[in-house]
Coordinates of C-alpha atoms in Angstrom, one line a residue:
M139 CA 2.5 -40.6 -65.1
S140 CA -0.5 -40.4 -62.8
E141 CA 1.5 -42.0 -60.0
L142 CA 3.9 -39.1 -60.2
W143 CA 1.4 -36.8 -58.5
N144 CA -0.3 -39.5 -56.3
H145 CA 2.8 -39.8 -54.1
T146 CA 0.9 -41.7 -51.4
S147 CA 1.4 -44.8 -53.6
L148 CA 5.1 -44.3 -53.9
S149 CA 7.9 -43.8 -51.4
D150 CA 9.1 -40.2 -51.3
F151 CA 12.5 -39.2 -52.4
I152 CA 14.9 -38.1 -49.6
L153 CA 17.0 -35.0 -50.2
L154 CA 20.2 -35.4 -48.3
G155 CA 20.6 -31.6 -48.5
L156 CA 23.5 -29.2 -48.4
F157 CA 23.9 -28.6 -44.7
G158 CA 23.9 -30.6 -41.5
Y159 CA 23.2 -29.3 -38.0
S160 CA 26.6 -28.3 -36.9
T161 CA 27.3 -24.7 -35.9
Y162 CA 29.4 -24.2 -39.1
D163 CA 26.7 -25.6 -41.3
L164 CA 24.0 -23.4 -39.7
F165 CA 26.2 -20.4 -40.3
L166 CA 26.6 -21.3 -43.9
F167 CA 22.8 -21.9 -44.2
S168 CA 22.3 -18.4 -42.7
L169 CA 24.6 -17.0 -45.4
V170 CA 22.6 -18.8 -48.1
L171 CA 19.3 -17.4 -46.7
L172 CA 20.8 -13.9 -46.6
A173 CA 22.0 -14.2 -50.2
S174 CA 18.5 -15.5 -51.2
A175 CA 16.8 -12.6 -49.5
V176 CA 19.1 -10.1 -51.3
A177 CA 18.4 -11.8 -54.6
L178 CA 14.7 -11.8 -54.0
L179 CA 14.5 -8.2 -52.9
G180 CA 16.9 -7.1 -55.6
N181 CA 15.0 -8.7 -58.5
I182 CA 11.6 -7.6 -57.2
L183 CA 12.8 -4.0 -56.9
F184 CA 14.4 -4.2 -60.3
L185 CA 11.1 -5.3 -61.8
V186 CA 9.2 -2.6 -60.0
L187 CA 11.6 0.0 -61.1
I188 CA 11.4 -1.0 -64.7
Q189 CA 7.6 -1.0 -64.6
A190 CA 7.4 2.4 -62.8
N191 CA 10.0 4.3 -65.0
R192 CA 8.7 4.9 -68.5
H193 CA 12.3 5.7 -69.7
L194 CA 13.1 2.1 -69.0
H195 CA 10.4 0.7 -71.3
T196 CA 12.9 -0.3 -73.9
P197 CA 13.9 -3.6 -75.4
M198 CA 17.0 -4.0 -73.3
Y199 CA 15.1 -3.5 -70.0
F200 CA 12.2 -5.7 -71.3
F201 CA 14.8 -8.5 -71.7
L202 CA 16.3 -7.7 -68.3
S203 CA 12.9 -8.0 -66.7
Q204 CA 12.5 -11.5 -68.2
L205 CA 16.0 -12.4 -66.9
S206 CA 14.9 -11.3 -63.4
I207 CA 11.7 -13.4 -63.6
M208 CA 13.8 -16.4 -64.6
D209 CA 16.1 -15.9 -61.7
L210 CA 13.2 -15.6 -59.3
I211 CA 11.7 -18.8 -60.5
A212 CA 14.9 -20.7 -60.2
M213 CA 15.6 -19.4 -56.7
S214 CA 12.0 -19.8 -55.4
T215 CA 11.9 -23.4 -56.7
V216 CA 14.9 -24.5 -54.7
V217 CA 15.5 -22.3 -51.6
P218 CA 12.1 -22.6 -49.8
K219 CA 12.1 -26.4 -49.9
M220 CA 15.8 -26.5 -48.8
A221 CA 15.0 -24.2 -45.9
V222 CA 11.8 -26.1 -44.9
N223 CA 13.6 -29.5 -44.9
L224 CA 16.5 -28.2 -42.8
L225 CA 14.4 -26.4 -40.2
S226 CA 11.7 -29.1 -39.9
G227 CA 14.1 -32.0 -39.9
S228 CA 12.1 -33.7 -42.7
K229 CA 14.1 -34.4 -45.9
S230 CA 11.4 -36.0 -47.9
I231 CA 10.0 -34.6 -51.2
S232 CA 7.1 -36.2 -53.1
W233 CA 7.5 -37.4 -56.7
G234 CA 5.3 -34.6 -57.9
A235 CA 7.2 -31.9 -56.1
C236 CA 10.5 -33.4 -57.4
A237 CA 9.2 -33.4 -61.0
T238 CA 8.1 -29.8 -60.5
Q239 CA 11.6 -28.8 -59.4
I240 CA 13.2 -30.4 -62.4
F241 CA 10.7 -28.9 -64.7
L242 CA 11.1 -25.3 -63.5
V243 CA 14.9 -25.3 -63.0
V244 CA 15.5 -26.9 -66.5
M245 CA 13.0 -24.5 -68.0
V246 CA 14.6 -21.3 -66.8
T247 CA 18.2 -22.4 -67.3
G248 CA 17.4 -23.4 -70.9
A249 CA 15.4 -20.2 -71.5
E250 CA 18.0 -18.0 -70.0
C251 CA 20.7 -19.5 -72.2
F252 CA 18.8 -18.3 -75.4
L253 CA 17.6 -15.1 -73.8
L254 CA 21.3 -14.0 -73.3
A255 CA 21.8 -14.6 -77.0
V256 CA 18.7 -12.4 -77.8
M257 CA 20.2 -9.7 -75.5
A258 CA 23.5 -9.9 -77.4
Y259 CA 21.7 -9.4 -80.7
D260 CA 19.8 -6.5 -79.2
R261 CA 23.1 -4.8 -78.3
Y262 CA 24.4 -5.5 -81.8
A263 CA 21.4 -3.9 -83.4
A264 CA 21.6 -0.9 -81.1
V265 CA 25.3 -0.2 -81.6
C266 CA 25.8 -1.3 -85.3
H267 CA 22.4 -0.3 -86.7
P268 CA 21.1 2.6 -84.5
L269 CA 18.9 4.1 -87.2
R270 CA 17.2 0.7 -88.0
Y271 CA 17.1 -0.3 -84.3
P272 CA 13.4 0.7 -83.7
V273 CA 12.4 -1.4 -86.7
L274 CA 14.7 -4.4 -85.9
M275 CA 13.7 -4.5 -82.2
N276 CA 10.1 -3.5 -82.3
W277 CA 7.6 -4.8 -79.7
K278 CA 6.5 -7.7 -81.8
A279 CA 10.1 -8.8 -82.5
C280 CA 11.0 -8.6 -78.8
S281 CA 7.9 -10.5 -77.8
L282 CA 8.5 -13.3 -80.3
L283 CA 12.2 -13.6 -79.4
T284 CA 11.4 -13.8 -75.7
M285 CA 8.6 -16.3 -76.3
A286 CA 10.9 -18.5 -78.3
S287 CA 13.4 -18.5 -75.5
W288 CA 10.8 -19.6 -73.0
M289 CA 9.4 -22.3 -75.4
V290 CA 12.9 -23.8 -75.8
G291 CA 13.2 -24.0 -72.1
V292 CA 9.7 -25.5 -71.7
S293 CA 10.3 -28.1 -74.4
D294 CA 13.6 -29.1 -72.8
S295 CA 12.0 -29.5 -69.4
V296 CA 9.0 -31.5 -70.7
I297 CA 11.4 -34.0 -72.3
D298 CA 13.6 -34.3 -69.3
V299 CA 10.8 -34.8 -66.8
S300 CA 9.1 -37.3 -69.0
V301 CA 12.2 -39.4 -69.6
V302 CA 13.6 -39.2 -66.1
F303 CA 10.4 -40.5 -64.5
S304 CA 10.0 -43.2 -67.0
F305 CA 13.0 -45.0 -65.5
P306 CA 12.4 -47.4 -62.6
Y307 CA 13.7 -46.5 -59.1
C308 CA 13.8 -49.7 -57.2
G309 CA 16.7 -49.1 -54.8
S310 CA 17.6 -46.2 -52.6
L311 CA 15.6 -43.0 -53.0
E312 CA 18.2 -40.8 -51.3
V313 CA 19.1 -37.9 -53.6
D314 CA 22.6 -36.6 -52.9
H315 CA 21.6 -33.0 -53.5
F316 CA 19.6 -30.2 -52.0
F317 CA 17.0 -30.3 -54.8
C318 CA 15.9 -32.7 -57.5
E319 CA 18.3 -32.4 -60.4
V320 CA 18.4 -34.7 -63.4
P321 CA 21.9 -36.2 -62.9
A322 CA 21.3 -36.8 -59.2
L323 CA 18.1 -38.8 -59.9
L324 CA 19.6 -40.8 -62.7
R325 CA 22.2 -42.1 -60.3
L326 CA 19.4 -43.8 -58.3
S327 CA 17.8 -45.6 -61.3
C328 CA 18.1 -49.3 -61.4
A329 CA 18.0 -49.2 -65.2
D330 CA 20.7 -48.4 -67.7
T331 CA 20.5 -44.6 -68.2
S332 CA 23.8 -44.2 -70.1
F333 CA 22.1 -43.5 -73.5
F334 CA 19.9 -40.8 -72.0
E335 CA 22.9 -39.3 -70.1
D336 CA 24.8 -39.2 -73.4
L337 CA 21.8 -37.6 -75.1
I338 CA 21.5 -35.0 -72.3
Y339 CA 25.2 -34.2 -72.7
A340 CA 24.8 -33.7 -76.5
C341 CA 21.7 -31.5 -76.0
C342 CA 23.4 -29.4 -73.3
V343 CA 26.5 -28.8 -75.5
L344 CA 24.2 -27.8 -78.4
M345 CA 22.0 -25.5 -76.3
L346 CA 25.1 -23.8 -74.8
L347 CA 27.2 -23.5 -78.0
L348 CA 24.5 -22.3 -80.4
P349 CA 23.6 -19.2 -78.3
L350 CA 27.3 -18.7 -77.5
V351 CA 28.1 -18.5 -81.2
V352 CA 25.4 -15.7 -81.5
I353 CA 26.8 -13.9 -78.5
V354 CA 30.4 -14.0 -79.7
A355 CA 29.5 -13.0 -83.2
S356 CA 27.3 -10.1 -81.9
Y357 CA 30.0 -8.7 -79.6
T358 CA 32.7 -9.1 -82.2
R359 CA 30.7 -6.8 -84.5
V360 CA 29.9 -4.5 -81.6
L361 CA 33.5 -4.1 -80.5
T362 CA 34.5 -3.5 -84.1
A363 CA 31.9 -0.8 -84.4
V364 CA 32.9 0.8 -81.1
I365 CA 36.6 1.0 -82.1
R366 CA 35.5 2.9 -85.2
M367 CA 33.4 5.4 -83.3
P368 CA 34.9 8.9 -83.5
S369 CA 33.3 10.1 -80.2
T370 CA 34.9 9.1 -76.9
E371 CA 31.6 9.6 -75.1
G372 CA 29.9 7.2 -77.6
K373 CA 32.5 4.6 -77.0
Q374 CA 32.2 4.8 -73.3
K375 CA 28.4 4.6 -73.3
A376 CA 28.5 1.6 -75.6
L377 CA 31.1 -0.2 -73.7
T378 CA 29.4 0.4 -70.3
T379 CA 26.1 -1.0 -71.6
C380 CA 27.8 -4.1 -73.2
S381 CA 30.1 -4.8 -70.3
S382 CA 27.2 -5.4 -68.0
H383 CA 25.7 -8.0 -70.3
L384 CA 29.1 -9.6 -70.8
A385 CA 29.5 -9.9 -67.0
V386 CA 26.2 -11.8 -66.8
V387 CA 27.1 -14.0 -69.7
S388 CA 30.4 -14.9 -68.1
L389 CA 28.6 -15.7 -64.8
Y390 CA 26.0 -17.9 -66.5
Y391 CA 28.3 -19.7 -69.0
G392 CA 31.0 -20.2 -66.4
G393 CA 28.6 -22.2 -64.2
A394 CA 26.7 -23.8 -67.0
M395 CA 29.7 -25.1 -68.9
F396 CA 31.2 -26.5 -65.7
S397 CA 27.9 -28.1 -64.8
Y398 CA 26.5 -29.4 -68.1
M399 CA 29.5 -29.8 -70.4
Q400 CA 30.8 -32.8 -68.4
R401 CA 30.1 -36.4 -69.1
A402 CA 28.2 -38.3 -66.5
S403 CA 31.2 -40.4 -65.6
S404 CA 33.2 -37.2 -64.6
R405 CA 30.4 -35.6 -62.5
T406 CA 30.4 -35.8 -58.7
P407 CA 27.7 -35.0 -56.2
V408 CA 29.9 -32.4 -54.6
G409 CA 30.6 -30.7 -57.9
D410 CA 26.9 -30.7 -58.8
R411 CA 25.9 -29.1 -55.5
A412 CA 28.5 -26.4 -55.9
T413 CA 27.5 -25.4 -59.4
S414 CA 23.8 -25.6 -58.5
I415 CA 24.4 -23.0 -55.7
F416 CA 26.1 -20.8 -58.3
Y417 CA 23.1 -20.7 -60.8
T418 CA 20.2 -20.9 -58.3
I419 CA 21.4 -18.4 -55.7
L420 CA 24.5 -16.5 -56.5
T421 CA 23.7 -15.5 -60.1
P422 CA 20.2 -14.3 -59.2
M423 CA 21.7 -12.2 -56.4
L424 CA 24.5 -10.7 -58.6
N425 CA 22.4 -10.0 -61.8
P426 CA 20.5 -7.0 -60.4
L427 CA 23.7 -5.5 -58.9
I428 CA 25.5 -5.8 -62.3
Y429 CA 22.5 -4.3 -64.1
R430 CA 22.0 -1.5 -61.6
V431 CA 20.2 1.5 -63.1

């Protein structure tokens, strides 16, 4: 693995990118940069607001701050390199930088998946067990659940990076993507990667469906409790809070299921790039707007 960081002994990967140099492509690139700036500013302001307002020092906003951090990591891992490559005309990326991109993107996407399940459980505890809520979701419980989400993401990314860079790459090093993503790199390997691709598919299905079961179960109980509430104001407050989270879940799982719950044989570079834009740029931009305070 030492050669991974000593990129002078290896040829760099070439990121073919998302845009060319036509007027239309430069216009689209400007839109992407604008969306990225909005996402960056929105998430930073959201974090500052949560930190500055003591009334927002609650489990729900603690989890939201973690979600913003994950979105910032995903976006800052991908967008700056994409912009530098387009503006400088150089499309190369070292093996170490490529491994770092894979590690960070896989880490936050995996962690976010489980964090959304934690947030669903938090809403279940708040609505269905309001008197026990301070005990169920105390600071220690929130910290442990968040740490577990991050550790799942880290474990997944360590395995992915280790295995992906254990394969030989003896042909073209042109990555048909705007950042280093596991499926795009596996297409370049001159070894048989079918077993690992099937394993990735199985792990992705498991990592998506397990949290989704928790989310569906939590909100089924929440909706049942809301229907039984005698107060119209209580119903409205509960539904408003939960609808924001459900919107984010829909955004995340919509892109994630399309991207990761496909077998390698049915994936295409164009489809991979489209879904990558969705979860690295669009979702980080929309999350602070959905969770506006």
